[in-house]
Amino acid sequence: MKCLVDSGTVNAWCVRRKCKSKPPISQLVYRRQIVLHYLEKCKTVPKGPGRPSTSKNSLTLNWVSDDIRYDQVGHLLVSTIDKKMKRCAGEGCSSSIRTMCSKCNVGICIDCNFIFHNK
Ligand SMILES: [Zn+2]
Ligand SMILES: [Zn+2]
């Protein structure tokens, strides 16, 4: 990947140097411009359609199958192992809590426990 970028950069630089209307530019400066350009691009990359804040949340959570999640059997709110902080799996909730569902094995706060297990 690095080689590809390198040769691409040099090629573009050669093309630019042949073009007389533009002022001469050292390869180093030119490369730096490209890097800065890419950095700028990365900063402004759109997060895509949908819900940016909650989609990030769901990525980090263990996925619970709906069959288990809504079966209403044995979903006990228990303390997390070693009292480790967990992020609540409730939709739109970002609480850090020390309680979890023993069956779903996801962090869940007291407020979200009922909603999480009921459609
Ligand atoms: Zn559960
Ligand atoms: Zn919650």
XYZ file of N, CA and C and ligand atoms in Angstrom:
359
model
N 0.846 -1.190 0.000
C 0.000 0.000 0.000
C 0.888 1.248 0.000
N 1.925 1.226 0.801
C 2.822 2.377 0.886
C 3.490 2.631 -0.458
N 3.904 1.518 -1.134
C 4.552 1.637 -2.439
C 3.599 2.282 -3.442
N 2.367 1.837 -3.421
C 1.360 2.362 -4.352
C 1.222 3.865 -4.177
N 1.107 4.256 -2.932
C 0.932 5.684 -2.641
C 2.169 6.441 -3.100
N 3.352 5.876 -2.818
C 4.606 6.533 -3.172
C 4.729 6.760 -4.670
N 4.514 5.694 -5.461
C 4.679 5.832 -6.896
C 3.617 6.770 -7.458
N 2.437 6.703 -6.879
C 1.369 7.600 -7.309
C 1.750 9.044 -7.058
N 2.361 9.278 -5.926
C 2.761 10.635 -5.568
C 3.829 11.138 -6.523
N 4.814 10.296 -6.808
C 5.906 10.694 -7.687
C 5.380 10.960 -9.094
N 4.504 10.083 -9.580
C 3.909 10.272 -10.901
C 3.193 11.611 -11.003
N 2.391 11.873 -10.005
C 1.631 13.125 -10.001
C 2.597 14.304 -9.978
N 3.690 14.132 -9.259
C 4.671 15.203 -9.149
C 5.329 15.462 -10.504
N 5.673 14.393 -11.226
C 6.282 14.518 -12.548
C 5.335 15.232 -13.498
N 4.088 14.858 -13.451
C 3.090 15.476 -14.327
C 3.019 16.957 -14.033
N 3.009 17.265 -12.756
C 2.876 18.649 -12.346
C 4.100 19.451 -12.789
N 5.294 18.835 -12.716
C 6.516 19.543 -13.038
C 6.570 19.900 -14.529
N 5.971 19.016 -15.350
C 5.955 19.251 -16.796
C 5.034 20.413 -17.157
N 4.105 20.656 -16.310
C 3.138 21.718 -16.579
C 3.789 23.058 -16.246
N 4.013 23.883 -17.265
C 4.818 25.100 -17.071
C 4.027 26.239 -16.447
N 2.724 26.124 -16.500
C 1.927 27.244 -15.983
C 1.973 27.308 -14.461
N 2.299 26.169 -13.863
C 2.329 26.158 -12.402
C 3.750 26.411 -11.912
N 3.914 27.086 -10.809
C 5.263 27.353 -10.291
C 5.947 26.059 -9.880
N 7.277 25.990 -10.035
C 7.974 24.765 -9.631
C 7.817 24.548 -8.134
N 7.796 23.281 -7.786
C 7.542 22.959 -6.383
C 8.412 21.759 -6.035
N 9.027 21.788 -4.916
C 9.880 20.655 -4.543
C 9.015 19.457 -4.171
N 9.584 18.280 -4.408
C 8.805 17.071 -4.165
C 8.370 16.976 -2.702
N 9.241 17.435 -1.831
C 8.936 17.364 -0.397
C 7.704 18.205 -0.075
N 7.711 19.430 -0.595
C 6.579 20.327 -0.340
C 5.315 19.734 -0.928
N 5.463 19.190 -2.126
C 4.309 18.616 -2.802
C 3.727 17.445 -2.016
N 4.632 16.590 -1.537
C 4.187 15.441 -0.736
C 3.457 15.908 0.522
N 4.018 16.960 1.113
C 3.415 17.443 2.345
C 2.000 17.973 2.064
N 1.866 18.611 0.930
C 0.542 19.118 0.560
C -0.452 17.972 0.431
N 0.020 16.871 -0.173
C -0.863 15.710 -0.361
C -1.257 15.127 0.990
N -0.259 14.990 1.867
C -0.545 14.433 3.191
C -1.543 15.311 3.925
N -1.321 16.606 3.879
C -2.226 17.535 4.552
C -3.622 17.442 3.952
N -3.644 17.280 2.644
C -4.920 17.157 1.944
C -5.688 15.940 2.444
N -4.959 14.807 2.566
C -5.618 13.587 3.027
C -6.059 13.696 4.481
N -5.212 14.329 5.286
C -5.563 14.508 6.697
C -6.844 15.327 6.808
N -6.908 16.364 5.996
C -8.086 17.236 6.007
C -9.318 16.445 5.594
N -9.115 15.578 4.594
C -10.208 14.751 4.085
C -10.741 13.810 5.159
N -9.801 13.201 5.909
C -10.181 12.238 6.939
C -11.022 12.911 8.024
N -10.645 14.156 8.317
C -11.356 14.867 9.378
C -12.813 15.104 9.021
N -13.060 15.319 7.729
C -14.407 15.722 7.330
C -15.197 14.589 6.695
N -14.687 13.351 6.844
C -15.419 12.213 6.272
C -16.772 12.077 6.961
N -17.842 12.048 6.186
C -19.163 11.929 6.803
C -19.333 10.564 7.451
N -20.110 10.520 8.503
C -20.263 9.268 9.239
C -21.287 8.351 8.580
N -21.854 8.787 7.484
C -22.817 7.953 6.781
C -24.225 8.218 7.258
N -25.182 7.694 6.528
C -26.574 7.947 6.897
C -26.965 7.193 8.156
N -28.080 7.566 8.736
C -28.578 6.857 9.913
C -28.292 7.610 11.190
N -28.230 6.872 12.270
C -28.067 7.486 13.573
C -26.614 7.364 14.002
N -25.840 8.415 13.884
C -24.407 8.312 14.155
C -24.080 7.962 15.595
N -24.831 8.490 16.571
C -24.455 8.265 17.963
C -24.809 6.860 18.426
N -25.976 6.353 18.016
C -26.378 5.043 18.522
C -25.757 3.901 17.720
N -25.422 4.156 16.443
C -24.831 3.080 15.657
C -23.459 2.711 16.202
N -22.751 3.710 16.727
C -21.440 3.451 17.330
C -21.628 2.575 18.566
N -22.677 2.900 19.314
C -22.973 2.174 20.533
C -23.239 0.696 20.253
N -24.050 0.402 19.256
C -24.450 -0.976 19.003
C -23.270 -1.817 18.504
N -22.288 -1.147 17.901
C -21.122 -1.881 17.411
C -20.312 -2.485 18.549
N -20.252 -1.772 19.670
C -19.385 -2.206 20.761
C -20.079 -3.215 21.673
N -21.387 -3.392 21.491
C -22.105 -4.271 22.400
C -22.167 -5.695 21.864
N -22.299 -6.609 22.813
C -22.529 -7.983 22.393
C -23.918 -8.065 21.784
N -24.006 -8.738 20.681
C -25.295 -8.857 20.041
C -26.108 -9.913 20.748
N -27.342 -9.569 21.097
C -28.231 -10.511 21.774
C -29.327 -10.900 20.808
N -29.544 -12.182 20.648
C -30.602 -12.604 19.730
C -31.955 -12.254 20.335
N -32.878 -11.808 19.488
C -34.202 -11.392 19.956
C -34.936 -12.528 20.666
N -34.716 -13.764 20.236
C -35.380 -14.916 20.860
C -35.067 -14.984 22.352
N -33.798 -14.758 22.646
C -33.377 -14.818 24.048
C -33.791 -13.541 24.781
N -33.567 -12.429 24.102
C -33.778 -11.133 24.749
C -35.223 -10.941 25.217
N -36.177 -11.431 24.465
C -37.580 -11.190 24.816
C -38.283 -12.420 25.390
N -37.533 -13.432 25.779
C -38.216 -14.657 26.228
C -38.732 -14.578 27.673
N -38.362 -13.497 28.378
C -38.915 -13.229 29.718
C -38.544 -14.287 30.768
N -37.571 -15.091 30.485
C -37.207 -16.145 31.435
C -35.756 -15.961 31.892
N -35.597 -15.828 33.170
C -34.254 -15.843 33.748
C -33.400 -14.629 33.470
N -34.011 -13.489 33.140
C -33.222 -12.281 32.907
C -33.042 -11.539 34.223
N -32.009 -11.901 34.926
C -31.761 -11.290 36.226
C -30.750 -10.158 36.098
N -31.076 -9.071 36.776
C -30.147 -7.952 36.822
C -29.141 -8.242 37.934
N -27.905 -8.476 37.552
C -26.888 -8.854 38.531
C -25.713 -7.887 38.442
N -24.847 -7.964 39.447
C -23.637 -7.151 39.404
C -22.681 -7.714 38.370
N -21.927 -6.837 37.721
C -20.966 -7.305 36.736
C -19.810 -8.023 37.421
N -19.121 -8.845 36.668
C -17.996 -9.588 37.209
C -16.914 -8.607 37.669
N -16.430 -8.801 38.870
C -15.424 -7.917 39.471
C -15.889 -6.468 39.551
N -17.187 -6.266 39.500
C -17.769 -4.905 39.565
C -17.209 -4.009 38.465
N -16.927 -4.612 37.346
C -16.390 -3.827 36.222
C -17.470 -2.946 35.615
N -17.069 -1.744 35.221
C -18.019 -0.832 34.595
C -18.378 -1.336 33.199
N -19.656 -1.273 32.899
C -20.111 -1.638 31.556
C -20.947 -0.497 31.007
N -21.029 -0.461 29.695
C -21.892 0.522 29.042
C -23.280 -0.075 28.897
N -24.283 0.686 29.295
C -25.660 0.195 29.232
C -26.060 -0.098 27.787
N -26.720 -1.215 27.579
C -27.126 -1.626 26.232
C -28.468 -1.027 25.836
N -29.089 -0.310 26.746
C -30.378 0.306 26.434
C -30.246 1.305 25.299
N -31.234 1.333 24.433
C -31.185 2.210 23.269
C -31.193 3.669 23.720
N -30.234 4.422 23.225
C -30.151 5.838 23.555
C -29.629 6.110 24.950
N -29.224 5.062 25.660
C -28.699 5.232 27.016
C -27.196 5.002 26.990
N -26.446 5.920 27.571
C -24.993 5.755 27.547
C -24.437 5.690 28.962
N -25.277 5.260 29.903
C -24.822 5.177 31.283
C -23.737 4.116 31.439
N -22.771 4.426 32.284
C -21.811 3.411 32.683
C -22.299 2.827 33.992
N -22.511 1.528 33.992
C -23.140 0.907 35.154
C -22.383 -0.356 35.566
N -22.695 -0.836 36.740
C -22.072 -2.070 37.221
C -23.106 -3.181 37.333
N -24.191 -3.052 36.572
C -25.209 -4.099 36.565
C -25.343 -4.645 35.153
N -25.693 -5.902 35.082
C -25.818 -6.537 33.772
C -26.931 -7.573 33.812
N -27.400 -7.968 32.634
C -28.378 -9.044 32.558
C -27.603 -10.359 32.533
N -27.939 -11.235 33.472
C -27.188 -12.484 33.592
C -27.401 -13.398 32.386
N -28.519 -13.242 31.702
C -28.804 -14.110 30.567
C -28.294 -13.520 29.248
N -28.564 -12.235 29.050
C -28.110 -11.600 27.809
C -26.609 -11.309 27.845
N -26.062 -11.239 29.032
C -24.639 -10.961 29.196
C -24.239 -9.591 28.621
N -25.127 -8.621 28.807
C -24.808 -7.248 28.420
C -25.056 -6.336 29.612
N -24.301 -5.260 29.659
C -24.510 -4.273 30.705
C -25.861 -3.616 30.504
N -26.599 -3.464 31.581
C -27.918 -2.819 31.467
C -28.200 -2.088 32.780
N -28.691 -0.870 32.671
C -29.001 -0.136 33.900
C -30.419 -0.454 34.346
N -30.745 -0.104 35.591
C -32.059 -0.433 36.150
C -33.159 0.212 35.310
N -32.912 1.451 34.866
C -33.923 2.170 34.086
C -34.219 1.471 32.761
N -33.205 0.916 32.138
C -33.380 0.338 30.804
C -33.769 -1.134 30.842
N -33.655 -1.766 31.992
C -33.850 -3.200 32.092
C -35.200 -3.651 31.534
N -36.260 -2.947 31.926
C -37.602 -3.349 31.485
C -37.763 -3.138 29.976
N -37.368 -1.935 29.501
C -37.525 -1.605 28.073
C -36.717 -2.558 27.215
N -35.505 -2.869 27.691
C -34.593 -3.708 26.921
C -35.192 -5.090 26.672
N -35.956 -5.598 27.641
C -36.471 -6.953 27.535
C -37.923 -7.024 27.066
N -38.487 -5.879 26.680
C -39.869 -5.858 26.199
C -39.926 -5.127 24.863
N -40.567 -5.758 23.899
C -40.659 -5.145 22.563
C -41.555 -3.921 22.588
Zn -31.674 -10.188 29.372
Zn -29.587 2.389 30.506
